[in-house]
Coordinates of C-alpha atoms and ligand atoms in Angstrom, one line a residue:
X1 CA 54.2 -117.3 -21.0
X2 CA 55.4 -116.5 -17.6
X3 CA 54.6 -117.6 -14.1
X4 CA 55.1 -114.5 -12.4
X5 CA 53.1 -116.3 -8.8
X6 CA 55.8 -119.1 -9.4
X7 CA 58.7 -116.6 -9.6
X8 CA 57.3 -114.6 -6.4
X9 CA 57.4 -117.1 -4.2
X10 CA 60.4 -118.7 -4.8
X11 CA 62.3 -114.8 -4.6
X12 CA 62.6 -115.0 -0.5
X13 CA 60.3 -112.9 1.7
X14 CA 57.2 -114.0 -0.6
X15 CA 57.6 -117.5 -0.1
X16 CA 57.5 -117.1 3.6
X17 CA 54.5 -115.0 3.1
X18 CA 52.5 -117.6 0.9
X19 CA 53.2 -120.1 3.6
X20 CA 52.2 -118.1 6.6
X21 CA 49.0 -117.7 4.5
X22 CA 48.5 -121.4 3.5
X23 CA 48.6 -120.6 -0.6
X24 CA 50.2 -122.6 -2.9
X25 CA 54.1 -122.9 -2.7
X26 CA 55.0 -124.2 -6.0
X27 CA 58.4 -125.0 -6.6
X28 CA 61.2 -124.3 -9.3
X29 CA 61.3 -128.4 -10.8
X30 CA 64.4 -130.0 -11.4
X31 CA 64.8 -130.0 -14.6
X32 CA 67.1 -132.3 -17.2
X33 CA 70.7 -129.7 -18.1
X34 CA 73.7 -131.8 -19.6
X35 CA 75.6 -133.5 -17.2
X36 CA 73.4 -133.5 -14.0
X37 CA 73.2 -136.3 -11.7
X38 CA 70.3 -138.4 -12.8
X39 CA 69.1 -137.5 -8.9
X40 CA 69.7 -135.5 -6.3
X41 CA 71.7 -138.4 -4.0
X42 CA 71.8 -141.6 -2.8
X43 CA 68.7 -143.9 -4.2
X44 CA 66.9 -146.1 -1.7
X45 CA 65.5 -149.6 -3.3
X46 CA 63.1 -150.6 -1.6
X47 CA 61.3 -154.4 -1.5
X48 CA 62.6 -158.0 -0.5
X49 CA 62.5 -159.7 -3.9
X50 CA 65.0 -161.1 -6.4
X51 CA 63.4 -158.4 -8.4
X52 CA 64.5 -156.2 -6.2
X53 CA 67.8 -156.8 -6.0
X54 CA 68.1 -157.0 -9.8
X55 CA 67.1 -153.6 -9.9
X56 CA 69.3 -152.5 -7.3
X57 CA 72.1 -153.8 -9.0
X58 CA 71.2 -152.0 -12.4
X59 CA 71.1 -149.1 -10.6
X60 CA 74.8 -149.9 -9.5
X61 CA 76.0 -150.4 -12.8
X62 CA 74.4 -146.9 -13.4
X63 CA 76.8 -145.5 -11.2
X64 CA 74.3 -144.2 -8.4
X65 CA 74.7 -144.8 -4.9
X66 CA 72.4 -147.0 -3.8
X67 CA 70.7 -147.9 -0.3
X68 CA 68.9 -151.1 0.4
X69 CA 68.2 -149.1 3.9
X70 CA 67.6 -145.8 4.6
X71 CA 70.3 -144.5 7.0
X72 CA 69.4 -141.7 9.5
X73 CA 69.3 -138.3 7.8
X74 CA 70.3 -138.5 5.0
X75 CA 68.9 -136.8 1.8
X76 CA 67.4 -139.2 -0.7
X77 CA 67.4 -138.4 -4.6
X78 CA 65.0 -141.4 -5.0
X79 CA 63.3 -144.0 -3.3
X80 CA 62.3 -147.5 -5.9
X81 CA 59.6 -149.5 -4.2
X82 CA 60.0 -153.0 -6.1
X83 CA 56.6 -154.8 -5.6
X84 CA 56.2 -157.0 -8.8
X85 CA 55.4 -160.1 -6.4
X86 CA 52.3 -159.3 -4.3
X87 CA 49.8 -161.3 -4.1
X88 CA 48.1 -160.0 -1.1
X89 CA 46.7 -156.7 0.0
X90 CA 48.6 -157.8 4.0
X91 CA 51.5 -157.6 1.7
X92 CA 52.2 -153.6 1.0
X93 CA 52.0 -152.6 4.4
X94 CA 56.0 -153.5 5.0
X95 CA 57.6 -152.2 2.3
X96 CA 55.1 -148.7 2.0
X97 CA 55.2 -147.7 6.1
X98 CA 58.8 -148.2 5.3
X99 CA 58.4 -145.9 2.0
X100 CA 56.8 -143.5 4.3
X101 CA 59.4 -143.4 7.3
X102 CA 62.1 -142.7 4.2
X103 CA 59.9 -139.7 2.6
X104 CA 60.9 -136.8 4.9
X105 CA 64.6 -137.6 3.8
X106 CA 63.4 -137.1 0.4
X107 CA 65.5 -134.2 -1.5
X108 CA 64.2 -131.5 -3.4
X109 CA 63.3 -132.5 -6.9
X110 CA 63.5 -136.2 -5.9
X111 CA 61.7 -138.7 -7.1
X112 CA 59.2 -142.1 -5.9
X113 CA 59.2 -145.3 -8.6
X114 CA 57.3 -148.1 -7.9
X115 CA 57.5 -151.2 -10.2
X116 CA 55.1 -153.6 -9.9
X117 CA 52.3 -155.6 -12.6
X118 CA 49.4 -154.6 -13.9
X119 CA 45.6 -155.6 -11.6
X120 CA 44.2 -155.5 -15.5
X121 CA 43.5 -159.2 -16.8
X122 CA 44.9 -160.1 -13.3
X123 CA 42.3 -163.4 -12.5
X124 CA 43.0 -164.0 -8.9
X125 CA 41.2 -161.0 -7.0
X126 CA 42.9 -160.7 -3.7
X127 CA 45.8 -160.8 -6.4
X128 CA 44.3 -158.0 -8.6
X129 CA 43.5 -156.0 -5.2
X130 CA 47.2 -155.9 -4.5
X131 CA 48.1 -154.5 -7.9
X132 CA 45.5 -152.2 -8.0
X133 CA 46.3 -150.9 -4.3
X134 CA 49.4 -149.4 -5.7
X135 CA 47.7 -147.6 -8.1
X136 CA 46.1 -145.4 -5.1
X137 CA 49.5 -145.5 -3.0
X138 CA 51.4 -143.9 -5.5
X139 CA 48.7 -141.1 -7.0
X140 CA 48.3 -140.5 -3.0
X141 CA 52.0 -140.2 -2.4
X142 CA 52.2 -138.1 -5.5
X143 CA 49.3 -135.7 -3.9
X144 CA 51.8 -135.4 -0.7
X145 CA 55.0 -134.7 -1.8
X146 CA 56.4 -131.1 -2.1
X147 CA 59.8 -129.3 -3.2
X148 CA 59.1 -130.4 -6.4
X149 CA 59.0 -134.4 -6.2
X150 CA 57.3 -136.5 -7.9
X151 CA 55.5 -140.2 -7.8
X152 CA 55.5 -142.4 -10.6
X153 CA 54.4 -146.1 -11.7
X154 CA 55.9 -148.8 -13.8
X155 CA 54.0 -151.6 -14.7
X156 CA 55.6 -155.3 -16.0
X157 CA 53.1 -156.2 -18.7
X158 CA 52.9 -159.6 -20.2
X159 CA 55.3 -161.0 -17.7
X160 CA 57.7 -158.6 -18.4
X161 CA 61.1 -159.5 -16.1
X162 CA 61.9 -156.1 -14.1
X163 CA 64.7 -155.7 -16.3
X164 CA 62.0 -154.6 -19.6
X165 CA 61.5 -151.4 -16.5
X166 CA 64.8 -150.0 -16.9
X167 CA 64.0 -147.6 -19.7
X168 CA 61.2 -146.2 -18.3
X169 CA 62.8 -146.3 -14.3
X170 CA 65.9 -143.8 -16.1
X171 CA 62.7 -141.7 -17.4
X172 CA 61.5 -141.2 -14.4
X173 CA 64.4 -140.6 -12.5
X174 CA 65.8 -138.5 -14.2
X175 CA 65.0 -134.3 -14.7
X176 CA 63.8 -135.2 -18.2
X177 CA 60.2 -136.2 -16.5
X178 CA 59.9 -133.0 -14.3
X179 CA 56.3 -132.6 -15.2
X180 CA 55.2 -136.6 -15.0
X181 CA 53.5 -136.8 -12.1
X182 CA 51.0 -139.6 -10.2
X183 CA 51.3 -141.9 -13.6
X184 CA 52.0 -145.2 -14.3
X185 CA 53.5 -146.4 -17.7
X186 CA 53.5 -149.6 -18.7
X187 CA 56.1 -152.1 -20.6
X188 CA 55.9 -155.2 -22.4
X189 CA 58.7 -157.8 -22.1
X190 CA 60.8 -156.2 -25.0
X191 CA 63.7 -155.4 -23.3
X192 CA 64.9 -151.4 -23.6
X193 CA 67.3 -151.5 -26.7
X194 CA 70.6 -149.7 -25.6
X195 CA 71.4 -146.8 -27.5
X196 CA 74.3 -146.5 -29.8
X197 CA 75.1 -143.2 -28.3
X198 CA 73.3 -142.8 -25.0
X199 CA 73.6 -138.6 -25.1
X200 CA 72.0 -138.6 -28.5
X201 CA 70.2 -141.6 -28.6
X202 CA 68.1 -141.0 -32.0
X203 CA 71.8 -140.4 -33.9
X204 CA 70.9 -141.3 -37.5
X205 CA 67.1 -141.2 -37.4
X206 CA 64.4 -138.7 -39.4
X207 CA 61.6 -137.5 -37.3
X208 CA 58.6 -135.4 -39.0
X209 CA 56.8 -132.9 -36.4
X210 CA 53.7 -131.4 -37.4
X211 CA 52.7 -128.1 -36.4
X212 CA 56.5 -126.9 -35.6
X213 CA 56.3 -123.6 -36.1
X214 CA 56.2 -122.3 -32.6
X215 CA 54.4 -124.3 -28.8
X216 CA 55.3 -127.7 -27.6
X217 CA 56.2 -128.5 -31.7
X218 CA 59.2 -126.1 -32.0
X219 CA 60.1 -127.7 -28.6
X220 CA 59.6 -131.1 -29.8
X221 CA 62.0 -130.2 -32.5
X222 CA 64.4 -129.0 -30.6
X223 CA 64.7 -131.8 -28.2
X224 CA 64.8 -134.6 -30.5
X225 CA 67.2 -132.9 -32.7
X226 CA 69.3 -132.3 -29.5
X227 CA 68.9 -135.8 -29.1
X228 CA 70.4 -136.6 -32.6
X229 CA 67.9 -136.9 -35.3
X230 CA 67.0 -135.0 -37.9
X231 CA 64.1 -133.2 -38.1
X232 CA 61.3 -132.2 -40.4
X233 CA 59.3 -129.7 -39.6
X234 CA 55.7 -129.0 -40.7
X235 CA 53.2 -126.4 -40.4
X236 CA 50.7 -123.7 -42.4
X237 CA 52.2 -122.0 -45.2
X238 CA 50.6 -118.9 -43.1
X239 CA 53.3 -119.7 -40.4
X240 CA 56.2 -120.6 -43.0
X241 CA 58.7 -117.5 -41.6
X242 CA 58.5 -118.9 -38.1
X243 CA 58.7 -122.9 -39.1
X244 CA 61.8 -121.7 -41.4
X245 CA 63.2 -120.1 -38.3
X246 CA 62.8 -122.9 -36.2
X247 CA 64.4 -125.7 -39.1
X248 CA 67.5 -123.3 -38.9
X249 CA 67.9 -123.7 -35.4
X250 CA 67.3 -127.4 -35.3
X251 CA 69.7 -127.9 -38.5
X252 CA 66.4 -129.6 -40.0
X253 CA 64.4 -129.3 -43.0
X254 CA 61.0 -127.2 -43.1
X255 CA 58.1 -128.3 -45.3
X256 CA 55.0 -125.8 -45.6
X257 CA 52.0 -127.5 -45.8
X258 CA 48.0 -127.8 -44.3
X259 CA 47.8 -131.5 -42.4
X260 CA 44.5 -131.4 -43.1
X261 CA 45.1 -131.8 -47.1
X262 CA 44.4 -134.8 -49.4
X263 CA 48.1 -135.1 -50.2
X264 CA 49.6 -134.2 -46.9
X265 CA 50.7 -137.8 -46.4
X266 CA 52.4 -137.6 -49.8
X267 CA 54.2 -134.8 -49.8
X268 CA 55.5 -135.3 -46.5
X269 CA 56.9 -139.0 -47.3
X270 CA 57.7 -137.5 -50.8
X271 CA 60.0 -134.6 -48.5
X272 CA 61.6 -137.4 -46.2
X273 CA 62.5 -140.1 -49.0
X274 CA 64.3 -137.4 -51.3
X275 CA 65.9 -135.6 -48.4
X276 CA 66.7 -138.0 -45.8
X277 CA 66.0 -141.7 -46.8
X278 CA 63.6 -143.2 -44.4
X279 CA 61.4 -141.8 -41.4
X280 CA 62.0 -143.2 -38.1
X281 CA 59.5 -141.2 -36.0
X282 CA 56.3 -139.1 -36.8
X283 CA 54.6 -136.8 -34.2
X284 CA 51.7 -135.8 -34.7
X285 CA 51.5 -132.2 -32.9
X286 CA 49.3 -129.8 -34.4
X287 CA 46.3 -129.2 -33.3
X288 CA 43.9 -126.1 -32.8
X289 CA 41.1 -125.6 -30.2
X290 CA 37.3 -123.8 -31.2
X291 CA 36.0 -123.3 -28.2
X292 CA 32.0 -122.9 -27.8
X293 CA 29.4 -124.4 -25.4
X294 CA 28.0 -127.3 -27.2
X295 CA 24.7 -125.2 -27.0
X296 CA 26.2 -122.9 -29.4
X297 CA 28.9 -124.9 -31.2
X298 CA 28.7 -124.4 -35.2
X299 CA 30.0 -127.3 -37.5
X300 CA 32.5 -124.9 -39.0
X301 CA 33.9 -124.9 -35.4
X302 CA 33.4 -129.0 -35.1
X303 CA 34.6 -130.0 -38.1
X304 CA 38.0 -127.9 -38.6
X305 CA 39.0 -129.3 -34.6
X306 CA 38.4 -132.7 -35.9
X307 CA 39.9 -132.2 -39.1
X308 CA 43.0 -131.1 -37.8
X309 CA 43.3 -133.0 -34.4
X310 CA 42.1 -136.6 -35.6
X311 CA 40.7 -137.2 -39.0
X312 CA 44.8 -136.1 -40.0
X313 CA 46.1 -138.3 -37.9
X314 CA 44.1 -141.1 -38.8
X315 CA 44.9 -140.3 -42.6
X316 CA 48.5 -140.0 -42.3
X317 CA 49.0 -143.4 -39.8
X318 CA 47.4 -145.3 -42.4
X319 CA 49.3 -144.5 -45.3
X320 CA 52.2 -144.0 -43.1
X321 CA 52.0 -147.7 -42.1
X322 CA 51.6 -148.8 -45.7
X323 CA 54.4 -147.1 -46.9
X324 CA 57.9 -148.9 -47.0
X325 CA 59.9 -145.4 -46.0
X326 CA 58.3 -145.6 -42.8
X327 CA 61.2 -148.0 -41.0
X328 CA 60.2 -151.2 -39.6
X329 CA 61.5 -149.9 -36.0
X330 CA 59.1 -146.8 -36.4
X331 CA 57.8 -144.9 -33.8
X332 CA 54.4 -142.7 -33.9
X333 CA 53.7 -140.3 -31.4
X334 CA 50.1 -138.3 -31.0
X335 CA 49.5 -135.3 -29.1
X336 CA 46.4 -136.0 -26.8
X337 CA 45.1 -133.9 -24.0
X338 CA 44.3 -134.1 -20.1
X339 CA 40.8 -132.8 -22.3
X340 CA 40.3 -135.9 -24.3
X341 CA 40.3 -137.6 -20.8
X342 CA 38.2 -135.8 -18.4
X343 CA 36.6 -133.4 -20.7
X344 CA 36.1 -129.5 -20.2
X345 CA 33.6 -127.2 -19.9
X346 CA 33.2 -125.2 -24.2
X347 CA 35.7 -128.0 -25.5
X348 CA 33.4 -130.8 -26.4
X349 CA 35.0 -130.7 -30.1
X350 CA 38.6 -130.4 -28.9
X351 CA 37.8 -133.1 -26.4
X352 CA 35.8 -135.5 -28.9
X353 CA 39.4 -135.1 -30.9
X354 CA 41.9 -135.7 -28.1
X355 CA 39.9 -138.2 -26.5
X356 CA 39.9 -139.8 -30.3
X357 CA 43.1 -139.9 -30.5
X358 CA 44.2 -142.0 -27.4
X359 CA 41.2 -144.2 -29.0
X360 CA 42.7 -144.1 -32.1
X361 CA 46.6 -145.5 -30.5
X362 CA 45.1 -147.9 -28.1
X363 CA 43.5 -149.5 -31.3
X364 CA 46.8 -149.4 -33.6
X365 CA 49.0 -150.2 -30.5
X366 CA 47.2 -153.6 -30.5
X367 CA 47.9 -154.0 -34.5
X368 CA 50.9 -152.8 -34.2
X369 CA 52.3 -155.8 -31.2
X370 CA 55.2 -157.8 -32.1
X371 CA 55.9 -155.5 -35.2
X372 CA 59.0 -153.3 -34.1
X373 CA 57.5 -150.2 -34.8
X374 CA 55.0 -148.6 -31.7
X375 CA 52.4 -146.0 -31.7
X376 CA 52.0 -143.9 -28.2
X377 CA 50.2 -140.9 -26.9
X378 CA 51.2 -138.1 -24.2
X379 CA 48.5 -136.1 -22.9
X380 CA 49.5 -132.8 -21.8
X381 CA 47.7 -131.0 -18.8
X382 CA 48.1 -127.2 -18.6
X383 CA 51.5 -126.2 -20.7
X384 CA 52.7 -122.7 -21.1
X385 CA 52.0 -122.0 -24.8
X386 CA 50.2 -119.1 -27.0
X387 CA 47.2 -121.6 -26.9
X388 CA 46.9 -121.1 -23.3
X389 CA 48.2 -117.5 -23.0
X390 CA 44.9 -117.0 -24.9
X391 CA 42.5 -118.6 -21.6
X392 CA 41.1 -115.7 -19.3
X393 CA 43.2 -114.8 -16.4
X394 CA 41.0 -116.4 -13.6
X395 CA 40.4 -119.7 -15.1
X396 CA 44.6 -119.7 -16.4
X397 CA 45.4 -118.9 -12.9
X398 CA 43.2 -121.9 -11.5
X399 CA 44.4 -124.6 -14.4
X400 CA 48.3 -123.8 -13.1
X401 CA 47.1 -124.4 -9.4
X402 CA 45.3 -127.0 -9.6
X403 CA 47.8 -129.9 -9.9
X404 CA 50.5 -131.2 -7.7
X405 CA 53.0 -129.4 -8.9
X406 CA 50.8 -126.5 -8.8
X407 CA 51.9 -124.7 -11.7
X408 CA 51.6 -125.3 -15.5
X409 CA 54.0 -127.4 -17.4
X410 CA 56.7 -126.2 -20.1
X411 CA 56.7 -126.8 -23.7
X412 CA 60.5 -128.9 -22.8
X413 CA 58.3 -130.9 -20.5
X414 CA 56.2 -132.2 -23.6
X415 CA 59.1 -132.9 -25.2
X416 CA 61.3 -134.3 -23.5
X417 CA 58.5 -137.5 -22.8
X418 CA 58.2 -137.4 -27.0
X419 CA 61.9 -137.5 -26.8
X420 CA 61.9 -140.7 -24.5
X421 CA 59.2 -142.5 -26.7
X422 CA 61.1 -142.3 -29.7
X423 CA 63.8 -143.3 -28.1
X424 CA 65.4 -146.9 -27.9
X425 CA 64.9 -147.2 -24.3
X426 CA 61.2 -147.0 -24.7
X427 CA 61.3 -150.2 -27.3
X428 CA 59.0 -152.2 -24.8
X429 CA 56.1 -149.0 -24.5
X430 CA 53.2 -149.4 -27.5
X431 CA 49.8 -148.3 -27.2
X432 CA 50.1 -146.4 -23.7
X433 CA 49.0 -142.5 -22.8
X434 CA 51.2 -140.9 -20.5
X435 CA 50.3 -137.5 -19.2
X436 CA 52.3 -134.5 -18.8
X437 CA 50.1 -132.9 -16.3
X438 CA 52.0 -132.2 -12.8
X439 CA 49.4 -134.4 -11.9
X440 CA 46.6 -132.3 -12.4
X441 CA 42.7 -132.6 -10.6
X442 CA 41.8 -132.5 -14.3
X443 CA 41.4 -135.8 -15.7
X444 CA 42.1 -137.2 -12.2
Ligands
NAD501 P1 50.0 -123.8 -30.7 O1 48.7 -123.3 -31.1 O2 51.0 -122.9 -30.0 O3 50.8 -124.5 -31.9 C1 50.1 -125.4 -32.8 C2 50.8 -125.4 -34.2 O4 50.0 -126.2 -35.0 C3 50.8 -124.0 -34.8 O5 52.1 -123.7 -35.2 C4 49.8 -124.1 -35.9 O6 50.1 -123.3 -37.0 C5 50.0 -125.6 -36.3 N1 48.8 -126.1 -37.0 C6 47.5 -125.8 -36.8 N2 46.7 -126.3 -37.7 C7 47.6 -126.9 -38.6 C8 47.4 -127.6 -39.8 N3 46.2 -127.8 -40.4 N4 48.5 -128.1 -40.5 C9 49.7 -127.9 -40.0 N5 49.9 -127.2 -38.9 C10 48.9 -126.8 -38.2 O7 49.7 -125.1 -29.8 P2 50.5 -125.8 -28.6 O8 50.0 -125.3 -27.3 O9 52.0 -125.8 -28.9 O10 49.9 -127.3 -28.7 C11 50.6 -128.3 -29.5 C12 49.8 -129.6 -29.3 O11 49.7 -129.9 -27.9 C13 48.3 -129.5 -29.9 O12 48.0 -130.7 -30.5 C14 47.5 -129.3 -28.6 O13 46.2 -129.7 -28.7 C15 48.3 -130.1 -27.6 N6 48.1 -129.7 -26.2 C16 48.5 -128.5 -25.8 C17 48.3 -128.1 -24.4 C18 48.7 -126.8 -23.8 O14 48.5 -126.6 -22.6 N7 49.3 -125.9 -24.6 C19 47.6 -129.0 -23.6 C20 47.2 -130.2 -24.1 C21 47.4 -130.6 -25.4

């Protein structure tokens, strides 16, 4: 669906109404298209530490242009803040005064990444107070910017060496994470596998994407078979025109079927190991909302959100990771919700569901350590889909608003974080929830 506001005020005289008005001013994001910069000029690293230098020097052999100094005037694509060694509180005030004489150099569509460890399981508090301070600094930071920028978080689990962040830091620099916004993600001391091909980095894998038919799923499709593999697609028989459509256009394969059945997980590893071998990546995408007040929810409206959302999920993963043509580098990704996290008002099914679900991978992430294979959630905020062309215009108007980026995301935006997961640069990411929300008040 169309943002018409969005288009208004980025067409001249309308823009300079909206802002001699004070309304939101939400800007066109800079987006990932084939051979683009990874950002819009010279990146600024930040921080005193070996670390940081490492970093800086990845970034060189990136081919970016790099500043350990901001010079006067000139437009920033990004600005790294390496802070993986506080100890101390006293200790961010140099390097983040410094962030913030550097932000009003910051280009449009540019980008903040700190890197830095987790205050989690941290046992010395001033220590843990440090690490947790940057969790505030950077969902602030992400509150302030405009012209499309955005703030993000990477955090070196398990005594991860900064190197393990480079996966993630190319995620988040580049225009693939347009709609990640005031999130941290964190890695584990796998180091990012480099890609064979590093344009089409899942060349040679099978993905399976449920509910493909149309929505983020025909997206998903389309990105990761963009991105090399092959894909599956999956959705109602009821939908089976539109899902054979979209298998034409990703040169994939189309299987009708209900997720919900006894011998879903069957027929869809029967469909990969005749077809295609082995299956490299499952997402699990459909999903359907029956919204009702609790007051007046029926179980026909309970039970079909939870069939389809979560009880499918949880049926499929475990036979999934019985089965030996799920490969042993496998990669599961769930669709959650900004929902499942903060809840919303007629959704307490939908959000029991979502909310399940990022239970659900934090609990096989941890069974899954050490394996090869990892299982992840994204959580999208307010996405431009038929699901949410349905919502009343008042309260569709106020979900695209009420973010940072002050607008609603795009089915690409979903996909392209799917796209990363799967990917070998994400090796080191298992049991995490990233949202795709522009950094939404919902779920804040
Ligand atoms: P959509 O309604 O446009 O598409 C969902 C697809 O799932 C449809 O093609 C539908 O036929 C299919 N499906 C439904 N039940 C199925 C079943 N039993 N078996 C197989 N396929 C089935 O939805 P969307 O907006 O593209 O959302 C995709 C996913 O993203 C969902 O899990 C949704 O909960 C989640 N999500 C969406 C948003 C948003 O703003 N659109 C926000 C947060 C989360």
């Amino acid at each position: 669906m169309t943002d018409n506001y969005l288009n208004l005020v980025n067409s001249g005289p309308a823009g300079n109404l909206a802002k001699r008005l004070g309304l939101p001013r939400p800007a066109v994001l800079r987006r990932h298209s084939p051979g683009a910069p990874l950002v819009p000029g010279p990146l600024l690293v930040l921080g005193s530490s070996a670390a940081a230098d490492t970093l800086a020097t990845l970034l060189l052999e990136w081919n970016q242009d790099v500043r350990r100094h901001a010079r006067p005037g000139e437009r920033l694509g990004a600005i790294v803040v390496v802070l993986e060694s506080v100890t101390d509180p006293g200790q961010l005030a140099a390097p983040i005064l410094e962030l913030g004489q550097a932000l009003r150099q910051l280009a449009r569509g540019g980008r903040i990444v700190t890197v830095s460890r987790p205050a989690v399981g941290c046992t010395n508090p001033a220590e843990a107070a440090a690490r947790q301070g940057i969790d505030g600094i950077v969902r602030s930071i992400g509150r302030e910017l405009r012209a499309g920028a955005t703030a993000n978080g990477i955090l070196l689990g398990s005594d991860a060496p900064v190197q393990a962040a480079s996966g993630a830091l190319r995620f988040l620099l580049s225009g693939k994470s347009a709609f990640v916004d005031g999130q941290f993600i964190t890695v584990s001391a796998t180091e990012p596998a480099e890609a064979q091909n590093e344009d089409r980095p899942l060349t040679g894998q099978t993905a399976v994407v449920t509910g493909a038919a149309r929505g983020i799923g025909a997206e998903i499709a389309a990105v990761l078979s963009r991105d090399g593999a092959t894909v599956v697609v999956v959705d109602v028989p009821a939908a089976g025109e539109q899902l054979a459509k979209v298998a034409n256009r990703v040169g994939g394969t189309a299987l009708q079927l209900d997720i919900t059945a006894d011998d879903a997980t069957t027929r869809i590893l029967d469909h990969v190991q005749h077809r295609h071998g082995s299956l490299d990546l499952l997402v699990h995408n459909a999903g359907i909302t029956r919204d009702k007040l609790l007051a007046n929810m029926d179980a026909a409206r309970w039970e079909s959100v939870l069939a389809v959302n979560l009880a499918s999920q949880l049926r499929v993963n475990e036979a999934l990771l019985a089965s030996d043509v799920f490969a042993g580098s496998g990669r599961i990704v769930c669709l959650a919700s900004t929902s499942g996290i903060a809840g919303n008002r007629g959704q307490s099914n939908y959000a029991a569901s979502k909310a399940g679900v990022i239970g659900m991978v934090r609990s096989t992430g941890l069974a899954l350590e050490g394996s090869g294979r990892t299982i992840n959630a994204v959580a999208p905020g307010f996405i431009e889909t038929e699901m949410t062309a349905k919502m009343p215009f008042a309260t569709r108007e106020v979900a695209r608003r009420l973010s940072s980026l002050q607008q609603g995301g795009l089915p690409g935006d979903v996909a392209e974080t799917i796209a990363f997961l799967a990917s070998p640069a994400a090796a080191g990411i298992n049991g995490e929830v990233l949202r795709v929300c522009g950094q939404s008040l919902v779920g804040a």
